[in-house]
Coordinates of C-alpha atoms in Angstrom, one line a residue:
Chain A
X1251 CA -156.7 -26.0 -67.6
X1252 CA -155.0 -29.0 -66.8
X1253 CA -155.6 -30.5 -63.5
X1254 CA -152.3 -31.5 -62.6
X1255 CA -151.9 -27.3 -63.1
X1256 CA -153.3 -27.7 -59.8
X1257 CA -151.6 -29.8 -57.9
X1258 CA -147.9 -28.6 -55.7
X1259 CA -145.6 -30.8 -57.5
X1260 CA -142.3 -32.5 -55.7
X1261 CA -140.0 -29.4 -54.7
X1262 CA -136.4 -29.0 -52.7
X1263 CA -139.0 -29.3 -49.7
X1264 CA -140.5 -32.5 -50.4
X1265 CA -137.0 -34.5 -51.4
X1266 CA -136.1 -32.9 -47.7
X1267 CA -138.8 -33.8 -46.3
X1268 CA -139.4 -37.2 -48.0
X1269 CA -135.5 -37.9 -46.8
X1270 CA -136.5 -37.1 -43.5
X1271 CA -139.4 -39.1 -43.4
X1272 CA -137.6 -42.6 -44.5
X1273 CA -134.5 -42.1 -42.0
X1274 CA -137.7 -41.6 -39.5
X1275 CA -140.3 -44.1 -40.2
X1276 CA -140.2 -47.7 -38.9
X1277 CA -142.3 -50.7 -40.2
X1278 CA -144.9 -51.0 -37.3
X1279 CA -145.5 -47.3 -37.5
X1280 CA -148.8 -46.0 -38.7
X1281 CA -148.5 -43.5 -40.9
X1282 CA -150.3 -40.2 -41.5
X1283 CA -149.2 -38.0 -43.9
X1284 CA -152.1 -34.1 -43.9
X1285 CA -151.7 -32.6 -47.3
X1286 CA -149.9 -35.7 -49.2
X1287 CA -150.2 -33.3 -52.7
X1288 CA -149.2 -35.4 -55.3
X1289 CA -148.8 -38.0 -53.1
X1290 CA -145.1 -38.1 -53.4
X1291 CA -143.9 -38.7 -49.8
X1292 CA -146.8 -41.0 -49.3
X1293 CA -146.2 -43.1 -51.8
X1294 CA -142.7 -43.6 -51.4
X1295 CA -143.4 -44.3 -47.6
X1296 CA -146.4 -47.0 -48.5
X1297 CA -143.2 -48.9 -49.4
X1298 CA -142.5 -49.6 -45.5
X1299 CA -146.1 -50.2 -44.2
X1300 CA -149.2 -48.6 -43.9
X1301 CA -149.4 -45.0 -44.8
X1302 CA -153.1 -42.6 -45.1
X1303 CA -152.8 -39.2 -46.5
X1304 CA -155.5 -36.7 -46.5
X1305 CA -155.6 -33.6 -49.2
X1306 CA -158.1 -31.2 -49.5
X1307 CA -157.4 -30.6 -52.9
X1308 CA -159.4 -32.6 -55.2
X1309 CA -156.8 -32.7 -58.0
X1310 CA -154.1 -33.2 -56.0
X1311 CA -156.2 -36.4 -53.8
X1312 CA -157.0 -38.0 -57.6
X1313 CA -153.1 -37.7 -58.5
X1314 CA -152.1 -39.1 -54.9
X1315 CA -154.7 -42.2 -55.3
X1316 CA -153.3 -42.7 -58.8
X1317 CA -150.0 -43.4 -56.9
X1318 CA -152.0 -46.1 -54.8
X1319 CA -152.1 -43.7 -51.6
X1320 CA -155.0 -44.1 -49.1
X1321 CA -156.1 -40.9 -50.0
X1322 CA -159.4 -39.4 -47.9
X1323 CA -160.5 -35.2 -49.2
X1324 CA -161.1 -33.8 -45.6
X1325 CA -158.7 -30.7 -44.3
X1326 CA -156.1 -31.5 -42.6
X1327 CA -156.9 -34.4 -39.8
X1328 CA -160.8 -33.0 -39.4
X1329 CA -162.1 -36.1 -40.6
X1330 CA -159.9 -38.8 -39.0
X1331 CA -160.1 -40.4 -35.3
X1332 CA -157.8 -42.8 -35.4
X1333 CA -154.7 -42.8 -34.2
X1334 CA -150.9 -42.4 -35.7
X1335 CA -147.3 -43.0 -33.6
X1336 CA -146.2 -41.1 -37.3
X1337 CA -147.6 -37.5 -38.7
X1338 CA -146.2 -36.1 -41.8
X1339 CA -147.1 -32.8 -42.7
X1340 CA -145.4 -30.4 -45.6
X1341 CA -147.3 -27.4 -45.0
X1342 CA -148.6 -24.2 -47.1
X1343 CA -146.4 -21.8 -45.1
X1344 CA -145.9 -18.6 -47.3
X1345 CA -146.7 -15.2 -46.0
X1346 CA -149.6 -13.8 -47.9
X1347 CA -151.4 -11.0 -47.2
X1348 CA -155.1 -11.4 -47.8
X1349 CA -155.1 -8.8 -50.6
X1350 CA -152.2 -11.3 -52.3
X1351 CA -155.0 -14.5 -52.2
X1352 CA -155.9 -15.8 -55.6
X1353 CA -158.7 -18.2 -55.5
X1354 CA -157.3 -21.8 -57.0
X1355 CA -155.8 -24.5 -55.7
X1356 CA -152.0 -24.3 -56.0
X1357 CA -152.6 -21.1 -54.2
X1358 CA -153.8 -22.9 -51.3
X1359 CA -151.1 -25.6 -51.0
X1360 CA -148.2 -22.4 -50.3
X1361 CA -151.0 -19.6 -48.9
X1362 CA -149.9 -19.7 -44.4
X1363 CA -152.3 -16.5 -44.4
X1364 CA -150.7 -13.0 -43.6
X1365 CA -147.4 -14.5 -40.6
X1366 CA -147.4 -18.0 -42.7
X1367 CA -148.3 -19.7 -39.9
X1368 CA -152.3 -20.0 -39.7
X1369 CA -152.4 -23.3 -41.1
X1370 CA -149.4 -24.5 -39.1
X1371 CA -151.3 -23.5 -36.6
X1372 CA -154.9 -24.5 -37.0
X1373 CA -152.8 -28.3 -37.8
X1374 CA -150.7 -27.7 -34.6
X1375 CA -154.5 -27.2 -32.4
X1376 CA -156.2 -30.6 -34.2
X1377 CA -153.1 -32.8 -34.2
X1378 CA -153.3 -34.1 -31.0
X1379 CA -156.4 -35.5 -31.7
X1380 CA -154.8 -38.4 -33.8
X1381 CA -151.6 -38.6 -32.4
X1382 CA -150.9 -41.9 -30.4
X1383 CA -149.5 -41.4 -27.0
X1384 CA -145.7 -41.8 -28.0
X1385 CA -146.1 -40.3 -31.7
X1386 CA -143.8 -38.2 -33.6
X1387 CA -144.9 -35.5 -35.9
X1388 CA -142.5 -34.4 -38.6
X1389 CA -142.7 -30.6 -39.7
X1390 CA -141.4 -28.6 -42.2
X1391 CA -141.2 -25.1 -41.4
X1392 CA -138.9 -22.1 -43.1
X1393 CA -137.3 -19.2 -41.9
X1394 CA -140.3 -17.5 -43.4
X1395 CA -142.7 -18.4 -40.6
X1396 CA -140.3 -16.7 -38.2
X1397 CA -138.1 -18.7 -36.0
X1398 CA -139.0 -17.6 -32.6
X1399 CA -142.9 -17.1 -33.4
X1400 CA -142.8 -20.6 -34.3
X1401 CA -141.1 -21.6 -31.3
X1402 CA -143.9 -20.1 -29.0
X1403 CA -146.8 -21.5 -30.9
X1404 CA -145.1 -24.8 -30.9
X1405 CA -144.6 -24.8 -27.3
X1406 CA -148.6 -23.0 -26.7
X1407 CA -149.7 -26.1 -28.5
X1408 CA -147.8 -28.4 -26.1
X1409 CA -144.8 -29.7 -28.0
X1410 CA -141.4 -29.9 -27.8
X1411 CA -139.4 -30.0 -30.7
X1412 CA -136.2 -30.7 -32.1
X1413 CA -134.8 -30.0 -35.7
X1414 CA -133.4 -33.4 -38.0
X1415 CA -132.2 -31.5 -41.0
X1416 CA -132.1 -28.3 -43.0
X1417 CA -131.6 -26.9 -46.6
X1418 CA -130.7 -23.4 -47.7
X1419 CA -133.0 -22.9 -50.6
X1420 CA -132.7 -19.7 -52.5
X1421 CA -132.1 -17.8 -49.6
X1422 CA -134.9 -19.4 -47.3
X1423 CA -133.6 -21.9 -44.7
X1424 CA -136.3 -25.2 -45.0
X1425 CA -136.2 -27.3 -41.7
X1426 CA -137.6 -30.6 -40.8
X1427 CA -138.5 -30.6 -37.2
X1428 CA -139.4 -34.0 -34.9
X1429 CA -142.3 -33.0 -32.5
X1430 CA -143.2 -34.9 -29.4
X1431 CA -146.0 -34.0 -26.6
X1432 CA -144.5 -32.4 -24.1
X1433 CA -145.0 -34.6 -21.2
X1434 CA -143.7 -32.2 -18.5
X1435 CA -146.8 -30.0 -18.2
Chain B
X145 CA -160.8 -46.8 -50.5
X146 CA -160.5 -50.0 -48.6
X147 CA -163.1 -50.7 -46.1
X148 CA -160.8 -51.6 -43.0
X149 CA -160.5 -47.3 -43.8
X150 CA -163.5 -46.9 -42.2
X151 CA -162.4 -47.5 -38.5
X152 CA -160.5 -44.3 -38.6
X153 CA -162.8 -42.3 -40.3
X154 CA -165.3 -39.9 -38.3
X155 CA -167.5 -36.9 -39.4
X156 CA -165.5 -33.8 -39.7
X157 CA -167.7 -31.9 -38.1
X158 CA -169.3 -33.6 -34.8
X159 CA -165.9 -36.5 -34.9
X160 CA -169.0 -38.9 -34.9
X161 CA -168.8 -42.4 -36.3
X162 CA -169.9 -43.1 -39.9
X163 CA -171.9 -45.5 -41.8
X164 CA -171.2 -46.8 -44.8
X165 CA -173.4 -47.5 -47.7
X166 CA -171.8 -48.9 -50.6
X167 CA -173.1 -48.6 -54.3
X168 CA -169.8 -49.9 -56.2
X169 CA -166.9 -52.0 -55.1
X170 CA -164.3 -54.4 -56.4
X171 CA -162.7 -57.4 -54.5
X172 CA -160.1 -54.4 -52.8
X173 CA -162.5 -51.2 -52.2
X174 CA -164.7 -49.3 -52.5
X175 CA -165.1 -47.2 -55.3
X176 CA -168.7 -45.4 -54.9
X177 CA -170.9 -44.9 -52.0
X178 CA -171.7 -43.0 -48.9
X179 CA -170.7 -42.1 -45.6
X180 CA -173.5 -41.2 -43.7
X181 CA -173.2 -39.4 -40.0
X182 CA -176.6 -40.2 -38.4
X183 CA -176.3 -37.3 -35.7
X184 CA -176.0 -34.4 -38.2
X185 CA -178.1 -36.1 -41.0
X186 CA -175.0 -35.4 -43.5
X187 CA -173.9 -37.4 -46.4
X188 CA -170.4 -37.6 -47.0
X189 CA -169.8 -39.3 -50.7
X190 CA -167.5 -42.1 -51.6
X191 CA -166.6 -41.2 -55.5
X192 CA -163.8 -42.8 -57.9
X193 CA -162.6 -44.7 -54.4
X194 CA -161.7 -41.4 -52.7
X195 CA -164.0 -40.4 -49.5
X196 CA -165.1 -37.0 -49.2
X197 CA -165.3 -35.6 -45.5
X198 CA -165.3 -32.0 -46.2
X199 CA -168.8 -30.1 -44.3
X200 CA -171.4 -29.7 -46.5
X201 CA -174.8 -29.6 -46.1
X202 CA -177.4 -31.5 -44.2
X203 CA -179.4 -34.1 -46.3
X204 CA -183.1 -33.0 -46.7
X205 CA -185.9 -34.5 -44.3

């Protein structure tokens, strides 16, 4: 099989998503983007300053660094400490029940486990970790994950958010949110 | 990867620092080598200038 078989190529979310991400990003921001796939977004945003991207897919990390992205093989932000004011992050989100799992690696890169939102979630838990003070995370969830389940786990994790734009896709409604700490608790 | 990388890299699994052997590099990065965390005796490789932190193993006494 071809390698690049395995690797989530550039979709309606990651055009909305890499829009986003320039109207967003400013030259003295350090960049993160979890899950850069082929590297697209990254690559794009290395443009403006510096950008790291971590993937956990080893096909997809080898087509990101041909791009000339930073690109570390760790899941999600597990093997980063520094910190970002700017996380991207186009997640795997689908609904998938665990009967429904095949084993490979596109799989992985749309599998959000059986609500869609396990990986959002475990991200959502760890983020924090690497997130300078005053950063911004950008998001991209769908109507899939459930609109207000998303809200609750958003706000569990201590975030407040607040939606920059949105696509109807084939019946699925893609939105880029802007996350922030929430400094009031 | 380049090796100024390494300030914000830290073992996946105990978040501890890193240390970094290096056995091939050009004038920009590194291209093979290893990333060792002391505290949980785990080797983390460098290979084709992309670090790998995923768990794995500890390295034999």
């Amino acid at each position: 099989m071809n390698p690049d078989d395995q690797v989530y190529p550039e979709e309606a979310d990651t055009r909305l998503l890499l829009a986003a991400a320039l109207a967003e990003v400013h030259p003295d921001d350090r960049v993160l983007e979890v899950g850069t796939g082929s590297g697209t977004i990254a690559a794009a945003l290395a443009a403006a300053g510096g950008v790291v991207a971590t993937e956990i897919n080893p096909h997809a990390a080898s087509a990101a660094r041909r791009l000339g992205v930073a690109v570390i093989r760790t899941d999600l932000v597990s093997g980063l400490c520094g910190l970002f004011t700017l996380v991207i992050f186009n997640p795997p989100y689908l609904p998938t029940a665990p009967e429904e799992r095949i084993p490979d690696w596109m799989e992985r890169a749309l599998d959000g486990g059986p609500t869609g939102r396990e990986v959002i979630g475990r991200f959502l838990h760890d983020a924090g970790r690497v997130l300078a003070p005053n950063g911004r995370i950008l998001l991209l969830i769908s109507s899939l994950t459930g609109e207000t389940e998303m809200r609750n786990l958003l706000e569990a994790e201590g975030y407040v958010s607040e939606p920059v734009s949105s696509l109807t896709y084939e019946g699925e409604t893609l939105t880029v949110l802007r996350l922030r700490r929430n400094l009031q608790d | 990867m380049r090796r100024r990388l390494l300030s914000i890299l830290c073992c996946p699994t105990c978040k501890g620092d890193l240390e970094l052997q290096v056995s091939e590099e050009t004038a920009e990065e590194i291209l093979e080598g290893v990333l060792r965390c002391s505290g949980c005796r785990i080797d983390y490789p460098i290979h084709e200038g992309i670090p790998d932190l995923l768990p794995r193993g500890t390295v034999p006494e």
